[in-house]
Amino acid sequence: MPRRSRVDPVAIASVGLFGVAAVADLTALGLSSSTISRRVQAGHVRRVLRGVVKEGRDEPTADQRAAAALLYAGPSSVISGGEALRRHGLTDPSPDGRILVLVDEQRQRTSSAFVEIERTERLPRAMTVDGLDLAPLDRAVIDTVRREDQLDVVRGVLTEVVQKGRTTVARLTAELAAGSQRGTALPRRVLREELGVGVHSVAEAWALAVHADSELPPVLWNPRLYDPVTGTYIAEPDAYFPDVGLAWEIDSRRHHFLLPDWDKTLRRRARMQAYGLVVAHTRPSRLRSDRAAVIEELWGSYRLAASRPCPDLLVVAASGTPQST
């Protein structure tokens, strides 16, 4: 193959991805290291990481950073953590953080610049998304939450992926148990004590803590309520006290800000009231700033519900187990 005299987009594109290439691959094309260095010094090519360059002098894009991270880490490496979550269509809790790349435990490679290297004996089989090798979703989720030390951030990551139906609590629990136990205390708590009982959001996790302090009777989280005769679906309240027929709704402003969302909430409340339920509403912010008052109000709603006949409904718990009330 004839030697090329310059590092140009054609050369980089032939061995790279998103305009990023490994220096080793360029030299294998016939480019000399000195030529690459001169082009870097002249500003025609930019060094992104040690041994990785890109065309042009501008800042690397998000795609170029991800491609550079894989090239730097070497063969069989996979992107995990928040970057992988984002590319799986979920929320990266630390979008400006380092890119986590998993490599085989025998590979001698260290973290550098914006790349965090983790050597692992459980290197997952990659899923290729837009040309980039990613860890499977469950692994990416657990690798993300193991690195977070804020409970609400861990809650946010885990509840989003479960609520969107992308995985299950059981699968995440199995992935958590199979890997490194470093940093697993918070995700283990959320999976077992919150998601495991049917909680679907960070606000509902706050409500779970309020309920625990209230000394109120047991509650079901996110059960589905049906007419026991016709099987007509009624609603899925955030929480439900089956002994008295009290529904507890956590009114997130994000879901009720738009008029159609608010209308939907009002229609759901009307359906529940039509079946004899008492419906209590609480704004999420008050679950943290006004806990004592919320508990008092919830007790008031509970006593009101207890003073009425309990509706005869078919209640299907979040676990899928039906029961009658």
PDB file of C-alpha atoms in Angstrom:
ATOM      1  CA  MET A   1       0.000   0.000   0.000  1.00  0.00           C
ATOM      2  CA  PRO A   2       1.488   3.386  -0.908  1.00  0.00           C
ATOM      3  CA  ARG A   3       2.388   5.677   1.973  1.00  0.00           C
ATOM      4  CA  ARG A   4       0.176   8.669   2.518  1.00  0.00           C
ATOM      5  CA  SER A   5       1.876  11.981   3.162  1.00  0.00           C
ATOM      6  CA  ARG A   6      -0.855  13.627   5.239  1.00  0.00           C
ATOM      7  CA  VAL A   7      -3.532  12.853   7.789  1.00  0.00           C
ATOM      8  CA  ASP A   8      -6.790  13.737   6.059  1.00  0.00           C
ATOM      9  CA  PRO A   9     -10.462  12.918   6.601  1.00  0.00           C
ATOM     10  CA  VAL A  10     -10.274  10.107   4.063  1.00  0.00           C
ATOM     11  CA  ALA A  11      -7.487   8.380   5.981  1.00  0.00           C
ATOM     12  CA  ILE A  12      -9.236   8.801   9.322  1.00  0.00           C
ATOM     13  CA  ALA A  13     -12.596   7.686   7.952  1.00  0.00           C
ATOM     14  CA  SER A  14     -11.075   4.528   6.541  1.00  0.00           C
ATOM     15  CA  VAL A  15      -9.980   3.260   9.967  1.00  0.00           C
ATOM     16  CA  GLY A  16     -12.015   5.311  12.438  1.00  0.00           C
ATOM     17  CA  LEU A  17     -15.523   6.295  13.451  1.00  0.00           C
ATOM     18  CA  PHE A  18     -17.137   9.744  13.611  1.00  0.00           C
ATOM     19  CA  GLY A  19     -13.919  11.304  12.324  1.00  0.00           C
ATOM     20  CA  VAL A  20     -11.809   9.793  15.122  1.00  0.00           C
ATOM     21  CA  ALA A  21      -9.029   7.256  14.670  1.00  0.00           C
ATOM     22  CA  ALA A  22      -6.301   5.478  16.623  1.00  0.00           C
ATOM     23  CA  VAL A  23      -2.785   6.578  15.751  1.00  0.00           C
ATOM     24  CA  ALA A  24      -1.774   2.914  15.531  1.00  0.00           C
ATOM     25  CA  ASP A  25      -4.383   2.321  12.840  1.00  0.00           C
ATOM     26  CA  LEU A  26      -3.217   5.363  10.878  1.00  0.00           C
ATOM     27  CA  THR A  27       0.399   4.244  10.974  1.00  0.00           C
ATOM     28  CA  ALA A  28      -0.730   0.824   9.757  1.00  0.00           C
ATOM     29  CA  LEU A  29      -2.129   2.657   6.727  1.00  0.00           C
ATOM     30  CA  GLY A  30       1.340   3.921   5.949  1.00  0.00           C
ATOM     31  CA  LEU A  31       1.319   7.276   7.764  1.00  0.00           C
ATOM     32  CA  SER A  32       4.397   8.058   9.797  1.00  0.00           C
ATOM     33  CA  SER A  33       4.193   9.116  13.436  1.00  0.00           C
ATOM     34  CA  SER A  34       6.149  12.259  12.583  1.00  0.00           C
ATOM     35  CA  THR A  35       3.597  13.221   9.924  1.00  0.00           C
ATOM     36  CA  ILE A  36       0.761  12.810  12.411  1.00  0.00           C
ATOM     37  CA  SER A  37       2.638  14.862  15.020  1.00  0.00           C
ATOM     38  CA  ARG A  38       3.280  17.679  12.539  1.00  0.00           C
ATOM     39  CA  ARG A  39      -0.369  17.764  11.552  1.00  0.00           C
ATOM     40  CA  VAL A  40      -1.340  17.941  15.234  1.00  0.00           C
ATOM     41  CA  GLN A  41       1.103  20.811  15.821  1.00  0.00           C
ATOM     42  CA  ALA A  42      -0.213  22.634  12.775  1.00  0.00           C
ATOM     43  CA  GLY A  43      -3.777  22.367  14.084  1.00  0.00           C
ATOM     44  CA  HIS A  44      -5.079  20.281  11.194  1.00  0.00           C
ATOM     45  CA  VAL A  45      -5.547  17.270  13.447  1.00  0.00           C
ATOM     46  CA  ARG A  46      -6.435  17.274  17.146  1.00  0.00           C
ATOM     47  CA  ARG A  47      -5.227  14.813  19.750  1.00  0.00           C
ATOM     48  CA  VAL A  48      -8.275  13.632  21.708  1.00  0.00           C
ATOM     49  CA  LEU A  49      -6.648  11.054  23.972  1.00  0.00           C
ATOM     50  CA  ARG A  50      -3.277   9.394  24.117  1.00  0.00           C
ATOM     51  CA  GLY A  51      -2.981   7.528  20.829  1.00  0.00           C
ATOM     52  CA  VAL A  52      -6.281   8.862  19.452  1.00  0.00           C
ATOM     53  CA  VAL A  53      -6.763  11.794  17.071  1.00  0.00           C
ATOM     54  CA  LYS A  54      -9.602  13.473  15.194  1.00  0.00           C
ATOM     55  CA  GLU A  55      -9.836  15.524  12.051  1.00  0.00           C
ATOM     56  CA  GLY A  56      -9.978  19.306  12.534  1.00  0.00           C
ATOM     57  CA  ARG A  57      -9.076  21.491  15.474  1.00  0.00           C
ATOM     58  CA  ASP A  58     -12.563  21.924  16.949  1.00  0.00           C
ATOM     59  CA  GLU A  59     -13.705  20.352  20.212  1.00  0.00           C
ATOM     60  CA  PRO A  60     -14.769  16.706  19.837  1.00  0.00           C
ATOM     61  CA  THR A  61     -18.492  16.051  19.714  1.00  0.00           C
ATOM     62  CA  ALA A  62     -20.244  13.664  22.087  1.00  0.00           C
ATOM     63  CA  ASP A  63     -20.050  10.946  19.434  1.00  0.00           C
ATOM     64  CA  GLN A  64     -16.373  11.599  18.891  1.00  0.00           C
ATOM     65  CA  ARG A  65     -15.645  11.457  22.617  1.00  0.00           C
ATOM     66  CA  ALA A  66     -17.417   8.118  22.868  1.00  0.00           C
ATOM     67  CA  ALA A  67     -15.608   6.713  19.830  1.00  0.00           C
ATOM     68  CA  ALA A  68     -12.275   7.994  21.153  1.00  0.00           C
ATOM     69  CA  ALA A  69     -12.939   6.337  24.525  1.00  0.00           C
ATOM     70  CA  LEU A  70     -13.405   2.958  22.835  1.00  0.00           C
ATOM     71  CA  LEU A  71     -10.342   3.391  20.652  1.00  0.00           C
ATOM     72  CA  TYR A  72      -8.270   4.383  23.662  1.00  0.00           C
ATOM     73  CA  ALA A  73      -9.488   1.386  25.688  1.00  0.00           C
ATOM     74  CA  GLY A  74      -8.713  -1.035  22.885  1.00  0.00           C
ATOM     75  CA  PRO A  75     -10.289  -4.150  21.344  1.00  0.00           C
ATOM     76  CA  SER A  76     -13.369  -5.730  22.963  1.00  0.00           C
ATOM     77  CA  SER A  77     -13.979  -2.708  25.203  1.00  0.00           C
ATOM     78  CA  VAL A  78     -17.565  -1.538  25.820  1.00  0.00           C
ATOM     79  CA  ILE A  79     -19.067   1.720  27.021  1.00  0.00           C
ATOM     80  CA  SER A  80     -21.139   1.459  30.182  1.00  0.00           C
ATOM     81  CA  GLY A  81     -22.452   3.822  32.852  1.00  0.00           C
ATOM     82  CA  GLY A  82     -24.322   7.021  32.131  1.00  0.00           C
ATOM     83  CA  GLU A  83     -23.049   7.377  28.563  1.00  0.00           C
ATOM     84  CA  ALA A  84     -24.446   3.958  27.731  1.00  0.00           C
ATOM     85  CA  LEU A  85     -27.731   4.824  29.443  1.00  0.00           C
ATOM     86  CA  ARG A  86     -28.106   7.935  27.287  1.00  0.00           C
ATOM     87  CA  ARG A  87     -27.484   5.935  24.131  1.00  0.00           C
ATOM     88  CA  HIS A  88     -30.017   3.351  25.276  1.00  0.00           C
ATOM     89  CA  GLY A  89     -32.552   6.191  25.358  1.00  0.00           C
ATOM     90  CA  LEU A  90     -32.538   6.872  29.107  1.00  0.00           C
ATOM     91  CA  THR A  91     -31.293   9.695  31.343  1.00  0.00           C
ATOM     92  CA  ASP A  92     -27.602  10.090  32.096  1.00  0.00           C
ATOM     93  CA  PRO A  93     -27.520  11.434  35.687  1.00  0.00           C
ATOM     94  CA  SER A  94     -24.049  12.939  35.154  1.00  0.00           C
ATOM     95  CA  PRO A  95     -23.998  14.067  31.500  1.00  0.00           C
ATOM     96  CA  ASP A  96     -20.764  16.033  31.942  1.00  0.00           C
ATOM     97  CA  GLY A  97     -18.964  13.215  33.710  1.00  0.00           C
ATOM     98  CA  ARG A  98     -16.352  10.769  32.519  1.00  0.00           C
ATOM     99  CA  ILE A  99     -17.187   8.014  30.062  1.00  0.00           C
ATOM    100  CA  LEU A 100     -17.016   4.600  31.719  1.00  0.00           C
ATOM    101  CA  VAL A 101     -15.401   1.918  29.565  1.00  0.00           C
ATOM    102  CA  LEU A 102     -15.201  -1.724  30.587  1.00  0.00           C
ATOM    103  CA  VAL A 103     -12.191  -3.814  29.552  1.00  0.00           C
ATOM    104  CA  ASP A 104     -11.093  -7.358  30.269  1.00  0.00           C
ATOM    105  CA  GLU A 105      -9.410  -7.727  33.662  1.00  0.00           C
ATOM    106  CA  GLN A 106      -6.171  -8.855  31.979  1.00  0.00           C
ATOM    107  CA  ARG A 107      -5.912  -5.690  29.898  1.00  0.00           C
ATOM    108  CA  GLN A 108      -3.416  -3.158  31.214  1.00  0.00           C
ATOM    109  CA  ARG A 109      -5.105   0.149  30.571  1.00  0.00           C
ATOM    110  CA  THR A 110      -5.631   3.044  32.995  1.00  0.00           C
ATOM    111  CA  SER A 111      -8.124   5.895  33.161  1.00  0.00           C
ATOM    112  CA  SER A 112      -7.184   9.079  31.337  1.00  0.00           C
ATOM    113  CA  ALA A 113      -8.760  12.514  30.796  1.00  0.00           C
ATOM    114  CA  PHE A 114     -12.507  11.995  30.291  1.00  0.00           C
ATOM    115  CA  VAL A 115     -12.295   8.175  30.214  1.00  0.00           C
ATOM    116  CA  GLU A 116     -12.760   5.968  33.271  1.00  0.00           C
ATOM    117  CA  ILE A 117     -11.443   2.462  32.728  1.00  0.00           C
ATOM    118  CA  GLU A 118     -12.797  -0.450  34.743  1.00  0.00           C
ATOM    119  CA  ARG A 119     -11.179  -3.836  34.387  1.00  0.00           C
ATOM    120  CA  THR A 120     -13.676  -6.626  34.913  1.00  0.00           C
ATOM    121  CA  GLU A 121     -13.812 -10.401  34.841  1.00  0.00           C
ATOM    122  CA  ARG A 122     -17.443 -10.065  33.696  1.00  0.00           C
ATOM    123  CA  LEU A 123     -16.890  -8.235  30.436  1.00  0.00           C
ATOM    124  CA  PRO A 124     -20.350  -8.197  28.830  1.00  0.00           C
ATOM    125  CA  ARG A 125     -21.129  -8.961  25.230  1.00  0.00           C
ATOM    126  CA  ALA A 126     -21.456  -5.632  23.465  1.00  0.00           C
ATOM    127  CA  MET A 127     -24.620  -4.214  21.935  1.00  0.00           C
ATOM    128  CA  THR A 128     -23.779  -2.019  18.960  1.00  0.00           C
ATOM    129  CA  VAL A 129     -25.813   1.192  18.834  1.00  0.00           C
ATOM    130  CA  ASP A 130     -24.992   3.777  16.142  1.00  0.00           C
ATOM    131  CA  GLY A 131     -21.648   2.103  15.575  1.00  0.00           C
ATOM    132  CA  LEU A 132     -20.613   2.195  19.252  1.00  0.00           C
ATOM    133  CA  ASP A 133     -20.217  -0.886  21.442  1.00  0.00           C
ATOM    134  CA  LEU A 134     -22.348  -0.524  24.580  1.00  0.00           C
ATOM    135  CA  ALA A 135     -22.900  -2.663  27.652  1.00  0.00           C
ATOM    136  CA  PRO A 136     -26.359  -4.267  27.832  1.00  0.00           C
ATOM    137  CA  LEU A 137     -28.933  -2.077  29.543  1.00  0.00           C
ATOM    138  CA  ASP A 138     -29.075  -3.871  32.910  1.00  0.00           C
ATOM    139  CA  ARG A 139     -25.297  -3.746  33.241  1.00  0.00           C
ATOM    140  CA  ALA A 140     -25.185  -0.066  32.267  1.00  0.00           C
ATOM    141  CA  VAL A 141     -27.841   0.768  34.868  1.00  0.00           C
ATOM    142  CA  ILE A 142     -26.041  -1.016  37.695  1.00  0.00           C
ATOM    143  CA  ASP A 143     -22.635   0.371  36.699  1.00  0.00           C
ATOM    144  CA  THR A 144     -24.212   3.836  36.831  1.00  0.00           C
ATOM    145  CA  VAL A 145     -25.895   3.592  40.229  1.00  0.00           C
ATOM    146  CA  ARG A 146     -22.876   1.943  41.865  1.00  0.00           C
ATOM    147  CA  ARG A 147     -21.013   5.213  41.266  1.00  0.00           C
ATOM    148  CA  GLU A 148     -23.675   7.510  42.713  1.00  0.00           C
ATOM    149  CA  ASP A 149     -23.732   8.503  46.380  1.00  0.00           C
ATOM    150  CA  GLN A 150     -27.012  10.456  46.383  1.00  0.00           C
ATOM    151  CA  LEU A 151     -30.082   8.376  47.161  1.00  0.00           C
ATOM    152  CA  ASP A 152     -32.450  10.386  44.953  1.00  0.00           C
ATOM    153  CA  VAL A 153     -30.103  10.049  41.965  1.00  0.00           C
ATOM    154  CA  VAL A 154     -30.029   6.276  42.438  1.00  0.00           C
ATOM    155  CA  ARG A 155     -33.811   6.291  42.775  1.00  0.00           C
ATOM    156  CA  GLY A 156     -34.180   8.335  39.607  1.00  0.00           C
ATOM    157  CA  VAL A 157     -32.073   5.994  37.479  1.00  0.00           C
ATOM    158  CA  LEU A 158     -33.691   2.793  38.759  1.00  0.00           C
ATOM    159  CA  THR A 159     -37.284   4.011  38.731  1.00  0.00           C
ATOM    160  CA  GLU A 160     -36.996   5.427  35.210  1.00  0.00           C
ATOM    161  CA  VAL A 161     -35.792   2.218  33.623  1.00  0.00           C
ATOM    162  CA  VAL A 162     -38.371   0.075  35.450  1.00  0.00           C
ATOM    163  CA  GLN A 163     -41.261   2.509  34.959  1.00  0.00           C
ATOM    164  CA  LYS A 164     -40.573   2.646  31.216  1.00  0.00           C
ATOM    165  CA  GLY A 165     -40.747  -1.127  31.045  1.00  0.00           C
ATOM    166  CA  ARG A 166     -37.170  -1.500  29.810  1.00  0.00           C
ATOM    167  CA  THR A 167     -36.252  -4.063  32.482  1.00  0.00           C
ATOM    168  CA  THR A 168     -37.520  -5.554  35.742  1.00  0.00           C
ATOM    169  CA  VAL A 169     -36.629  -5.320  39.420  1.00  0.00           C
ATOM    170  CA  ALA A 170     -35.709  -9.009  39.359  1.00  0.00           C
ATOM    171  CA  ARG A 171     -33.262  -8.558  36.469  1.00  0.00           C
ATOM    172  CA  LEU A 172     -31.625  -5.537  38.064  1.00  0.00           C
ATOM    173  CA  THR A 173     -31.368  -7.346  41.400  1.00  0.00           C
ATOM    174  CA  ALA A 174     -29.668 -10.291  39.699  1.00  0.00           C
ATOM    175  CA  GLU A 175     -27.224  -7.998  37.893  1.00  0.00           C
ATOM    176  CA  LEU A 176     -26.457  -6.179  41.144  1.00  0.00           C
ATOM    177  CA  ALA A 177     -25.727  -9.450  42.935  1.00  0.00           C
ATOM    178  CA  ALA A 178     -23.543 -10.822  40.120  1.00  0.00           C
ATOM    179  CA  GLY A 179     -21.048  -7.966  39.921  1.00  0.00           C
ATOM    180  CA  SER A 180     -18.759  -5.992  42.198  1.00  0.00           C
ATOM    181  CA  GLN A 181     -20.370  -5.191  45.550  1.00  0.00           C
ATOM    182  CA  ARG A 182     -18.601  -1.851  45.795  1.00  0.00           C
ATOM    183  CA  GLY A 183     -21.195   0.917  45.939  1.00  0.00           C
ATOM    184  CA  THR A 184     -24.219  -1.416  46.014  1.00  0.00           C
ATOM    185  CA  ALA A 185     -25.792  -0.354  49.342  1.00  0.00           C
ATOM    186  CA  LEU A 186     -28.019   2.398  47.929  1.00  0.00           C
ATOM    187  CA  PRO A 187     -29.216   0.549  44.806  1.00  0.00           C
ATOM    188  CA  ARG A 188     -29.843  -2.566  46.897  1.00  0.00           C
ATOM    189  CA  ARG A 189     -32.000  -0.510  49.276  1.00  0.00           C
ATOM    190  CA  VAL A 190     -33.992   1.066  46.433  1.00  0.00           C
ATOM    191  CA  LEU A 191     -34.553  -2.238  44.639  1.00  0.00           C
ATOM    192  CA  ARG A 192     -35.589  -4.141  47.769  1.00  0.00           C
ATOM    193  CA  GLU A 193     -37.434  -1.575  49.894  1.00  0.00           C
ATOM    194  CA  GLU A 194     -38.919   0.732  47.239  1.00  0.00           C
ATOM    195  CA  LEU A 195     -39.180  -0.698  43.731  1.00  0.00           C
ATOM    196  CA  GLY A 196     -39.705  -4.132  45.244  1.00  0.00           C
ATOM    197  CA  VAL A 197     -42.974  -2.993  46.846  1.00  0.00           C
ATOM    198  CA  GLY A 198     -44.280  -1.194  43.753  1.00  0.00           C
ATOM    199  CA  VAL A 199     -42.920   2.362  44.078  1.00  0.00           C
ATOM    200  CA  HIS A 200     -42.529   3.970  40.630  1.00  0.00           C
ATOM    201  CA  SER A 201     -40.874   7.348  41.184  1.00  0.00           C
ATOM    202  CA  VAL A 202     -38.621   9.407  43.419  1.00  0.00           C
ATOM    203  CA  ALA A 203     -41.650  11.274  44.808  1.00  0.00           C
ATOM    204  CA  GLU A 204     -43.329   7.982  45.651  1.00  0.00           C
ATOM    205  CA  ALA A 205     -40.169   6.914  47.474  1.00  0.00           C
ATOM    206  CA  TRP A 206     -40.515  10.048  49.615  1.00  0.00           C
ATOM    207  CA  ALA A 207     -44.173   9.130  50.185  1.00  0.00           C
ATOM    208  CA  LEU A 208     -43.071   5.630  51.214  1.00  0.00           C
ATOM    209  CA  ALA A 209     -40.868   7.165  53.929  1.00  0.00           C
ATOM    210  CA  VAL A 210     -43.714   9.426  55.097  1.00  0.00           C
ATOM    211  CA  HIS A 211     -46.049   6.454  55.314  1.00  0.00           C
ATOM    212  CA  ALA A 212     -43.475   4.531  57.343  1.00  0.00           C
ATOM    213  CA  ASP A 213     -43.403   7.362  59.895  1.00  0.00           C
ATOM    214  CA  SER A 214     -47.193   7.801  59.973  1.00  0.00           C
ATOM    215  CA  GLU A 215     -48.132   4.553  61.765  1.00  0.00           C
ATOM    216  CA  LEU A 216     -50.996   4.208  59.282  1.00  0.00           C
ATOM    217  CA  PRO A 217     -52.077   0.686  58.236  1.00  0.00           C
ATOM    218  CA  PRO A 218     -50.386  -1.062  55.304  1.00  0.00           C
ATOM    219  CA  VAL A 219     -50.684   0.473  51.848  1.00  0.00           C
ATOM    220  CA  LEU A 220     -50.404  -0.890  48.297  1.00  0.00           C
ATOM    221  CA  TRP A 221     -48.272   1.073  45.831  1.00  0.00           C
ATOM    222  CA  ASN A 222     -49.578   1.575  42.294  1.00  0.00           C
ATOM    223  CA  PRO A 223     -52.251  -1.139  42.342  1.00  0.00           C
ATOM    224  CA  ARG A 224     -54.800  -1.342  39.525  1.00  0.00           C
ATOM    225  CA  LEU A 225     -58.429  -1.017  40.583  1.00  0.00           C
ATOM    226  CA  TYR A 226     -61.306  -2.722  38.700  1.00  0.00           C
ATOM    227  CA  ASP A 227     -65.049  -3.064  38.976  1.00  0.00           C
ATOM    228  CA  PRO A 228     -65.408  -6.627  40.352  1.00  0.00           C
ATOM    229  CA  VAL A 229     -68.581  -7.299  38.351  1.00  0.00           C
ATOM    230  CA  THR A 230     -67.875  -5.860  34.914  1.00  0.00           C
ATOM    231  CA  GLY A 231     -64.090  -5.912  35.071  1.00  0.00           C
ATOM    232  CA  THR A 232     -64.029  -2.225  34.066  1.00  0.00           C
ATOM    233  CA  TYR A 233     -60.715  -0.551  34.805  1.00  0.00           C
ATOM    234  CA  ILE A 234     -61.104   2.317  37.281  1.00  0.00           C
ATOM    235  CA  ALA A 235     -57.665   3.769  38.015  1.00  0.00           C
ATOM    236  CA  GLU A 236     -54.146   3.141  39.253  1.00  0.00           C
ATOM    237  CA  PRO A 237     -53.640   5.389  42.292  1.00  0.00           C
ATOM    238  CA  ASP A 238     -50.108   6.038  43.511  1.00  0.00           C
ATOM    239  CA  ALA A 239     -51.008   4.399  46.825  1.00  0.00           C
ATOM    240  CA  TYR A 240     -54.107   2.625  48.124  1.00  0.00           C
ATOM    241  CA  PHE A 241     -55.305   1.674  51.611  1.00  0.00           C
ATOM    242  CA  PRO A 242     -57.383  -1.442  50.842  1.00  0.00           C
ATOM    243  CA  ASP A 243     -58.886  -1.736  54.327  1.00  0.00           C
ATOM    244  CA  VAL A 244     -60.853   1.535  54.016  1.00  0.00           C
ATOM    245  CA  GLY A 245     -60.848   2.443  50.311  1.00  0.00           C
ATOM    246  CA  LEU A 246     -58.499   5.439  50.472  1.00  0.00           C
ATOM    247  CA  ALA A 247     -56.507   6.410  47.356  1.00  0.00           C
ATOM    248  CA  TRP A 248     -53.437   8.617  47.810  1.00  0.00           C
ATOM    249  CA  GLU A 249     -52.244  10.602  44.793  1.00  0.00           C
ATOM    250  CA  ILE A 250     -48.834  12.312  44.642  1.00  0.00           C
ATOM    251  CA  ASP A 251     -49.535  15.295  42.383  1.00  0.00           C
ATOM    252  CA  SER A 252     -46.284  15.962  40.534  1.00  0.00           C
ATOM    253  CA  ARG A 253     -46.343  19.375  38.895  1.00  0.00           C
ATOM    254  CA  ARG A 254     -44.382  17.942  35.970  1.00  0.00           C
ATOM    255  CA  HIS A 255     -47.284  15.637  35.119  1.00  0.00           C
ATOM    256  CA  HIS A 256     -50.022  18.164  35.841  1.00  0.00           C
ATOM    257  CA  PHE A 257     -48.584  21.349  34.377  1.00  0.00           C
ATOM    258  CA  LEU A 258     -50.297  20.941  31.016  1.00  0.00           C
ATOM    259  CA  LEU A 259     -54.072  21.249  30.863  1.00  0.00           C
ATOM    260  CA  PRO A 260     -54.629  17.817  29.210  1.00  0.00           C
ATOM    261  CA  ASP A 261     -52.626  16.170  32.015  1.00  0.00           C
ATOM    262  CA  TRP A 262     -54.619  17.993  34.673  1.00  0.00           C
ATOM    263  CA  ASP A 263     -57.886  17.051  32.955  1.00  0.00           C
ATOM    264  CA  LYS A 264     -56.768  13.425  32.948  1.00  0.00           C
ATOM    265  CA  THR A 265     -56.044  13.644  36.685  1.00  0.00           C
ATOM    266  CA  LEU A 266     -59.487  15.121  37.379  1.00  0.00           C
ATOM    267  CA  ARG A 267     -61.194  12.391  35.335  1.00  0.00           C
ATOM    268  CA  ARG A 268     -59.285   9.688  37.209  1.00  0.00           C
ATOM    269  CA  ARG A 269     -60.242  11.213  40.559  1.00  0.00           C
ATOM    270  CA  ALA A 270     -63.895  11.445  39.459  1.00  0.00           C
ATOM    271  CA  ARG A 271     -63.896   7.742  38.484  1.00  0.00           C
ATOM    272  CA  MET A 272     -62.484   6.734  41.859  1.00  0.00           C
ATOM    273  CA  GLN A 273     -64.959   8.906  43.756  1.00  0.00           C
ATOM    274  CA  ALA A 274     -67.820   7.473  41.700  1.00  0.00           C
ATOM    275  CA  TYR A 275     -66.902   4.039  43.092  1.00  0.00           C
ATOM    276  CA  GLY A 276     -66.963   5.351  46.652  1.00  0.00           C
ATOM    277  CA  LEU A 277     -63.245   5.963  47.177  1.00  0.00           C
ATOM    278  CA  VAL A 278     -61.871   8.827  49.226  1.00  0.00           C
ATOM    279  CA  VAL A 279     -59.002  10.470  47.308  1.00  0.00           C
ATOM    280  CA  ALA A 280     -56.199  12.360  49.093  1.00  0.00           C
ATOM    281  CA  HIS A 281     -53.746  14.544  47.160  1.00  0.00           C
ATOM    282  CA  THR A 282     -50.234  15.632  48.158  1.00  0.00           C
ATOM    283  CA  ARG A 283     -47.656  17.697  46.255  1.00  0.00           C
ATOM    284  CA  PRO A 284     -44.229  15.999  46.187  1.00  0.00           C
ATOM    285  CA  SER A 285     -42.410  18.980  47.727  1.00  0.00           C
ATOM    286  CA  ARG A 286     -44.536  18.742  50.868  1.00  0.00           C
ATOM    287  CA  LEU A 287     -43.409  15.153  51.435  1.00  0.00           C
ATOM    288  CA  ARG A 288     -40.040  16.588  52.422  1.00  0.00           C
ATOM    289  CA  SER A 289     -40.768  20.094  53.682  1.00  0.00           C
ATOM    290  CA  ASP A 290     -44.049  19.537  55.553  1.00  0.00           C
ATOM    291  CA  ARG A 291     -44.047  15.899  56.623  1.00  0.00           C
ATOM    292  CA  ALA A 292     -45.918  16.335  59.909  1.00  0.00           C
ATOM    293  CA  ALA A 293     -48.772  18.211  58.233  1.00  0.00           C
ATOM    294  CA  VAL A 294     -48.963  15.635  55.425  1.00  0.00           C
ATOM    295  CA  ILE A 295     -49.201  12.819  57.975  1.00  0.00           C
ATOM    296  CA  GLU A 296     -51.953  14.685  59.830  1.00  0.00           C
ATOM    297  CA  GLU A 297     -53.882  15.267  56.598  1.00  0.00           C
ATOM    298  CA  LEU A 298     -53.447  11.660  55.546  1.00  0.00           C
ATOM    299  CA  TRP A 299     -54.792  10.484  58.881  1.00  0.00           C
ATOM    300  CA  GLY A 300     -57.776  12.788  58.411  1.00  0.00           C
ATOM    301  CA  SER A 301     -58.487  11.278  54.996  1.00  0.00           C
ATOM    302  CA  TYR A 302     -58.041   7.793  56.429  1.00  0.00           C
ATOM    303  CA  ARG A 303     -60.562   8.457  59.218  1.00  0.00           C
ATOM    304  CA  LEU A 304     -63.023   9.873  56.670  1.00  0.00           C
ATOM    305  CA  ALA A 305     -62.665   6.761  54.506  1.00  0.00           C
ATOM    306  CA  ALA A 306     -63.021   4.516  57.552  1.00  0.00           C
ATOM    307  CA  SER A 307     -66.315   6.205  58.414  1.00  0.00           C
ATOM    308  CA  ARG A 308     -67.826   5.015  55.117  1.00  0.00           C
ATOM    309  CA  PRO A 309     -68.497   1.549  53.744  1.00  0.00           C
ATOM    310  CA  CYS A 310     -65.368   0.198  52.072  1.00  0.00           C
ATOM    311  CA  PRO A 311     -65.922  -0.131  48.281  1.00  0.00           C
ATOM    312  CA  ASP A 312     -66.052  -3.652  46.892  1.00  0.00           C
ATOM    313  CA  LEU A 313     -63.319  -3.581  44.234  1.00  0.00           C
ATOM    314  CA  LEU A 314     -60.954  -5.932  42.495  1.00  0.00           C
ATOM    315  CA  VAL A 315     -57.451  -4.767  43.403  1.00  0.00           C
ATOM    316  CA  VAL A 316     -54.456  -6.012  41.426  1.00  0.00           C
ATOM    317  CA  ALA A 317     -51.210  -5.250  43.212  1.00  0.00           C
ATOM    318  CA  ALA A 318     -48.155  -4.021  41.319  1.00  0.00           C
ATOM    319  CA  SER A 319     -46.802  -7.560  41.624  1.00  0.00           C
ATOM    320  CA  GLY A 320     -49.806  -8.738  39.557  1.00  0.00           C
ATOM    321  CA  THR A 321     -51.530 -10.524  42.455  1.00  0.00           C
ATOM    322  CA  PRO A 322     -55.312  -9.879  42.511  1.00  0.00           C
ATOM    323  CA  GLN A 323     -57.321  -9.442  45.705  1.00  0.00           C
ATOM    324  CA  SER A 324     -60.815  -8.285  46.548  1.00  0.00           C
ATOM    325  CA  THR A 325     -61.736  -5.560  49.019  1.00  0.00           C
TER     326      THR A 325
END
